Short mmCIF file of C-alpha atoms in Angstrom, two decimals:
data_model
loop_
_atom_site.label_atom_id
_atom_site.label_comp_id
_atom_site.label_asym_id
_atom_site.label_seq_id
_atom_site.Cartn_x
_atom_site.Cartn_y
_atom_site.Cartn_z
CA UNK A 1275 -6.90 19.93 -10.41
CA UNK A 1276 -4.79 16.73 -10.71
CA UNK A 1277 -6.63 13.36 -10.46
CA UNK A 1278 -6.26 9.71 -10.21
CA UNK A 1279 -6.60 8.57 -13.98
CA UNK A 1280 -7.64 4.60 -15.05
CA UNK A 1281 -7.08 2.59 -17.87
CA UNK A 1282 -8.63 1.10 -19.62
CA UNK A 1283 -12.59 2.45 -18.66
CA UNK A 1284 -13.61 -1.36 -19.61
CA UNK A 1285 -11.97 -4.98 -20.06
CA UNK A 1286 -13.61 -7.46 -21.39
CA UNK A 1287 -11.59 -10.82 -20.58
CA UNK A 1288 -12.12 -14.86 -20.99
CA UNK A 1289 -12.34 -16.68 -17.90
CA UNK A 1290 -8.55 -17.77 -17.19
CA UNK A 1291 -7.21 -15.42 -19.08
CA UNK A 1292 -4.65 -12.77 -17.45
CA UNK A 1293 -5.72 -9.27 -16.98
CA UNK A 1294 -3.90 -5.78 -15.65
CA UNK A 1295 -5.50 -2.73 -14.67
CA UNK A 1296 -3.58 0.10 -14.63
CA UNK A 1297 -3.76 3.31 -12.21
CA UNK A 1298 -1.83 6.83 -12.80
CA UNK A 1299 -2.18 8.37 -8.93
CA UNK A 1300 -1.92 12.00 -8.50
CA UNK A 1301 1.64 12.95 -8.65
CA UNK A 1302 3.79 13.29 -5.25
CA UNK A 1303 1.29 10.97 -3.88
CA UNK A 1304 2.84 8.41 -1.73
CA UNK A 1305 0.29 5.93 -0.58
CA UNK A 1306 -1.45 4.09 -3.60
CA UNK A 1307 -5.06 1.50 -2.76
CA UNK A 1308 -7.15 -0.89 -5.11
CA UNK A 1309 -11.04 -1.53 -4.41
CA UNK A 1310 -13.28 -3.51 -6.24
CA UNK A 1311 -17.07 -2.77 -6.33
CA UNK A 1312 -19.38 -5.49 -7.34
CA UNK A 1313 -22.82 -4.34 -9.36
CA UNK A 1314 -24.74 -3.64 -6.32
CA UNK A 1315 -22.67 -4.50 -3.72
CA UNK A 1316 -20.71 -2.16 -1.62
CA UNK A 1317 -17.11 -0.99 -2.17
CA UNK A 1318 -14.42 -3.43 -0.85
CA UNK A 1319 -10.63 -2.59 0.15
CA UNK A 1320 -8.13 -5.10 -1.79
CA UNK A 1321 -5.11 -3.86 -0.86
CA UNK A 1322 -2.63 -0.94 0.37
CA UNK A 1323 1.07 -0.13 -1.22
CA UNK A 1324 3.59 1.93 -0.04
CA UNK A 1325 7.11 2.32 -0.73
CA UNK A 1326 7.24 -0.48 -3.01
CA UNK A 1327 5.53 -2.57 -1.11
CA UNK A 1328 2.00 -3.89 0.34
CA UNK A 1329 1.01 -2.27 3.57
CA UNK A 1330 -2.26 -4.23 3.88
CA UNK A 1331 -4.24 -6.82 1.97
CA UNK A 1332 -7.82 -7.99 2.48
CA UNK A 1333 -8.81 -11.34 2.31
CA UNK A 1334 -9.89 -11.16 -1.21
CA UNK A 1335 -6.34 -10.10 -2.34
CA UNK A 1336 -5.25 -13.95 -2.61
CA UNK A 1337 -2.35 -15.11 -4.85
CA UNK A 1338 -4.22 -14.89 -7.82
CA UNK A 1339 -3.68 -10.86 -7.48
CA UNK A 1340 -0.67 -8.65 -7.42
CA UNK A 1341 0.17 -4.73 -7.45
CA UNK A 1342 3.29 -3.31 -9.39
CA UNK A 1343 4.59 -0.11 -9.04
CA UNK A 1344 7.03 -0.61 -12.34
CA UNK A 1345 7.77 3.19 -13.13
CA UNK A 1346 7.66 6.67 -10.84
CA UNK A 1347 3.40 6.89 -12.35
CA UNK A 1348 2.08 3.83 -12.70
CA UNK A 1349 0.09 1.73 -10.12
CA UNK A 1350 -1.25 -1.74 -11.56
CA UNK A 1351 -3.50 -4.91 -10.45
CA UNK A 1352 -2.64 -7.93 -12.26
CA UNK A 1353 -5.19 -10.77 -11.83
CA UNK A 1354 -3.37 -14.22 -13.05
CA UNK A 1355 -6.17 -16.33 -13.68
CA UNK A 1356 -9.60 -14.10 -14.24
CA UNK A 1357 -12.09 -16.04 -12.94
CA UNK A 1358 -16.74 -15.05 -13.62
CA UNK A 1359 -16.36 -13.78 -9.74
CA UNK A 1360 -13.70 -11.33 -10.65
CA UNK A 1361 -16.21 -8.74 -12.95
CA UNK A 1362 -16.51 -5.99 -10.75
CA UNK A 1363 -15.72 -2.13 -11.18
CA UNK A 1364 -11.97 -2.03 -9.82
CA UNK A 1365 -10.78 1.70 -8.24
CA UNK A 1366 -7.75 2.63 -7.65
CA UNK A 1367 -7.10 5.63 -4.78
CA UNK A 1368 -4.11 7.30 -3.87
CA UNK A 1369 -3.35 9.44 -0.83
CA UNK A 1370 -0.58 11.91 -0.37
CA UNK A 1371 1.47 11.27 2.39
CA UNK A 1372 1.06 10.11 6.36
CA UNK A 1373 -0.47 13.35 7.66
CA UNK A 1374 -4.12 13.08 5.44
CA UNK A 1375 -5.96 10.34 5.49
CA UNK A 1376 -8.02 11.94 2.27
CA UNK A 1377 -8.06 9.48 -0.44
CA UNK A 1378 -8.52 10.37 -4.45
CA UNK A 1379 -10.37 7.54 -6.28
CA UNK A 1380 -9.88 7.21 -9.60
CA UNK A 1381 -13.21 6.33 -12.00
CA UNK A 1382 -12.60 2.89 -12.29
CA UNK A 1383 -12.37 0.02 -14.93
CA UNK A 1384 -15.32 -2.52 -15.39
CA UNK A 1385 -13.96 -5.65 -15.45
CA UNK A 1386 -16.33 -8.22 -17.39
CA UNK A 1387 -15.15 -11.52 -17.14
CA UNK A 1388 -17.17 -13.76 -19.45
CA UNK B 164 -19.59 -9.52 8.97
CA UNK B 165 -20.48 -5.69 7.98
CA UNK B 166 -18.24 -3.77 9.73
CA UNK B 167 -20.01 -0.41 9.08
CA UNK B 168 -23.71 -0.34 8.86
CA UNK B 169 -25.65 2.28 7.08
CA UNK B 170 -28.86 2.87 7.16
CA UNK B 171 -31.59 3.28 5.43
CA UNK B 172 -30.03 1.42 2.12
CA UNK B 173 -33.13 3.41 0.09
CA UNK B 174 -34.55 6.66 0.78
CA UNK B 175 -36.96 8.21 -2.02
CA UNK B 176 -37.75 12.10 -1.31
CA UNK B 177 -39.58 15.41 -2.32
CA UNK B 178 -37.28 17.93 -3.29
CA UNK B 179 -37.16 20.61 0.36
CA UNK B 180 -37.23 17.77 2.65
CA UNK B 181 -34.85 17.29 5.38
CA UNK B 182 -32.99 13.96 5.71
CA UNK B 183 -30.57 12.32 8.00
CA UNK B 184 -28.41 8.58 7.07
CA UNK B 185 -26.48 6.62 9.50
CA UNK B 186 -23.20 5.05 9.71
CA UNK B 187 -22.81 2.77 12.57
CA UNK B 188 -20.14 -0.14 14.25
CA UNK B 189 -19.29 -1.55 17.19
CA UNK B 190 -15.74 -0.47 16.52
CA UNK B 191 -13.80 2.56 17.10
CA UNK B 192 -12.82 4.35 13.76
CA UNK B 193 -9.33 6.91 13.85
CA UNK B 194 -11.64 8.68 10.94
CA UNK B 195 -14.97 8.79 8.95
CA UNK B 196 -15.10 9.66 5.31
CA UNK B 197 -18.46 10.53 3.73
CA UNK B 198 -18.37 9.37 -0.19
CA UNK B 199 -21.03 10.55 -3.09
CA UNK B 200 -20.82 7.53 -5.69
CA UNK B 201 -22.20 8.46 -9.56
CA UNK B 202 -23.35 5.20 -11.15
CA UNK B 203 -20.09 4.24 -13.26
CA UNK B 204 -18.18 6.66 -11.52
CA UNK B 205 -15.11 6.28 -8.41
CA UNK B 206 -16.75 7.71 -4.84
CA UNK B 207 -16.03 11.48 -4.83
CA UNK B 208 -15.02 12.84 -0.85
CA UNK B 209 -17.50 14.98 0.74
CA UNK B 210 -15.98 14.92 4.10
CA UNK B 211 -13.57 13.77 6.74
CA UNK B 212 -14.43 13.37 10.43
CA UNK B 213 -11.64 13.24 12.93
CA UNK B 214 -12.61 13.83 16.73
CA UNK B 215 -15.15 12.78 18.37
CA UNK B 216 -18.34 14.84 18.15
CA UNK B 217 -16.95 16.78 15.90
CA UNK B 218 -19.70 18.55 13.08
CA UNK B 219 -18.53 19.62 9.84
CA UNK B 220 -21.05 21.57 8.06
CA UNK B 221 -20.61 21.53 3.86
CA UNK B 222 -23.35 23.93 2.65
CA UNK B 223 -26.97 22.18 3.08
CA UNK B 224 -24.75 19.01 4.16
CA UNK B 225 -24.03 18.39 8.07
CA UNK B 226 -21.87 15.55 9.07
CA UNK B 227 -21.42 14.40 12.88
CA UNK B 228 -18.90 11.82 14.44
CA UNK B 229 -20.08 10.21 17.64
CA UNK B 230 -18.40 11.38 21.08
CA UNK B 231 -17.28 7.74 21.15
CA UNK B 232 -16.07 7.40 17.14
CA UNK B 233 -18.27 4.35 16.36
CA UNK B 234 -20.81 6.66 14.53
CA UNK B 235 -21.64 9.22 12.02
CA UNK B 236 -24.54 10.75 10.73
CA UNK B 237 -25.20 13.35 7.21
CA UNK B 238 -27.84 15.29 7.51
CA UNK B 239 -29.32 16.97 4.53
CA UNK B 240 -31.87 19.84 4.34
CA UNK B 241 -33.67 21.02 2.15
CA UNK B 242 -32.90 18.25 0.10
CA UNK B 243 -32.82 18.76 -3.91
CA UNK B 244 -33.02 16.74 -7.13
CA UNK B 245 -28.82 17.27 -7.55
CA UNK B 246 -28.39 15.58 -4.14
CA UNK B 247 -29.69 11.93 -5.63
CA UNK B 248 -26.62 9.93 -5.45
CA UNK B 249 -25.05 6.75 -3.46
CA UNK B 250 -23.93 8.36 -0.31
CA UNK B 251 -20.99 5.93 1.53
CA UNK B 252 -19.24 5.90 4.65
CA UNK B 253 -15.80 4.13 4.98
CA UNK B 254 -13.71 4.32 7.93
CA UNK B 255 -10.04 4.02 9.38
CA UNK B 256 -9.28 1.68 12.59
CA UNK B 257 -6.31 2.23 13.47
CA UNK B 258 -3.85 3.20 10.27
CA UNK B 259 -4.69 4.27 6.86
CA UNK B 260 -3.67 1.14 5.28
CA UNK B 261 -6.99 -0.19 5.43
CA UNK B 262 -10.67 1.45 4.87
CA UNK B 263 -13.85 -0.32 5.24
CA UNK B 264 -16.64 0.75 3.77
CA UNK B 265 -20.25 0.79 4.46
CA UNK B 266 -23.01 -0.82 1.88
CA UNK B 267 -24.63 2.68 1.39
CA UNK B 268 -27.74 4.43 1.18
CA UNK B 269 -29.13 5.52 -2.09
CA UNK B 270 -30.77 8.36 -2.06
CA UNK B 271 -33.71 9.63 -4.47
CA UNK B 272 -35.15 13.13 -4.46
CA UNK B 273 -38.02 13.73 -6.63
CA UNK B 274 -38.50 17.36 -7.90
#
């Protein structure tokens, strides 16, 4: 059964320092999200992409983030300037086209920003 | 501001017992996903709830979307150890750009 895949499963990071996470959605899938989930806090939408570019972005999603698609697979989240606030567990979903709203998370990366 | 409320956040069970968690908001949803969350783990669909009052039954698992679409309930019976999880419920307003989720409700059953 094809899935969303993540890599990497962890990053470990300096505060400051640059980081990108990087999402493989399930092929022939057309709309692509990023989450983060903070260690005991509740899931949170970051931002939406579709056909090359962002559908939707939450609040969260400020300059210091952006979302490639570079190739016809990957899906990344860059964060410029990793700051302690950033660790979280960061999933990426994908969703196939306009007639589902189903969404396929992917298992994550833990982001530890020290 | 917690745009989908779920309730209770902790539930700790026997193994047989019947159980029921809420997802509620003031707003209208277009759809309702159910989520099961492993710790470490992306949420993992159980569900998607699309009309109003509609019931979707998933083995032991019943999920309801309010007449009015502001709702939803899973019900659980006969509840056993393999059902502890983090059970979520995110919801569509309008598109399926955006999907809010709710906190959760962790769920414990004891064998």
């Amino acid at each position: 059964e094809p899935e969303v895949t993540q890599t990497p499963s962890h990053q470990v990071t300096q505060m400051g320092q640059e980081v990108i996470l990087r999402c493989v959605p399930i092929s022939n899938h057309l709309y692509f999200y990023w989450y983060r989930q903070i260690l005991g806090q509740k899931v949170e939408f970051l931002v939406s992409f579709y056909n090359n570019e962002i559908s939707e972005k939450s609040e969260i999603f400020d300059d210091q983030f952006s979302v490639e698609r570079p190739d016809g697979s990957n899906f990344t989240l860059k964060i410029r300037s990793t700051k302690l606030e950033d660790s979280a567990m960061y999933f990426c979903a994908s969703r196939s086209d306009r007639s589902t709203d189903t969404q396929y998370f992917g298992p994550g990366t833990r982001l530890t920003v020290l | 501001t917690q745009l989908l409320e779920q309730s209770p956040q902790f539930l700790s069970i026997q193994e047989g017992e019947n159980l029921t968690v809420y997802c509620n908001s003031s707003s209208v949803f277009s759809s309702l996903q159910w989520y099961r969350q492993e710790p470490g783990e992306g949420p993992v669909l159980l569900v998607t709830v699309v009309t109003g009052g509609e019931v979707k039954k998933l083995k032991r698992l019943t999920f309801q979307f309010g007449d009015a679409r502001k709702d939803s309930s899973l019900h659980i019976t006969a509840a056993q150890p393999g059902d502890t999880g983090l059970y979520l419920c995110a919801g569509a307003l309008y598109n399926f750009n955006k999907f809010y989720f709710g906190s959760g409700t962790k769920l414990n059953v004891k064998p």
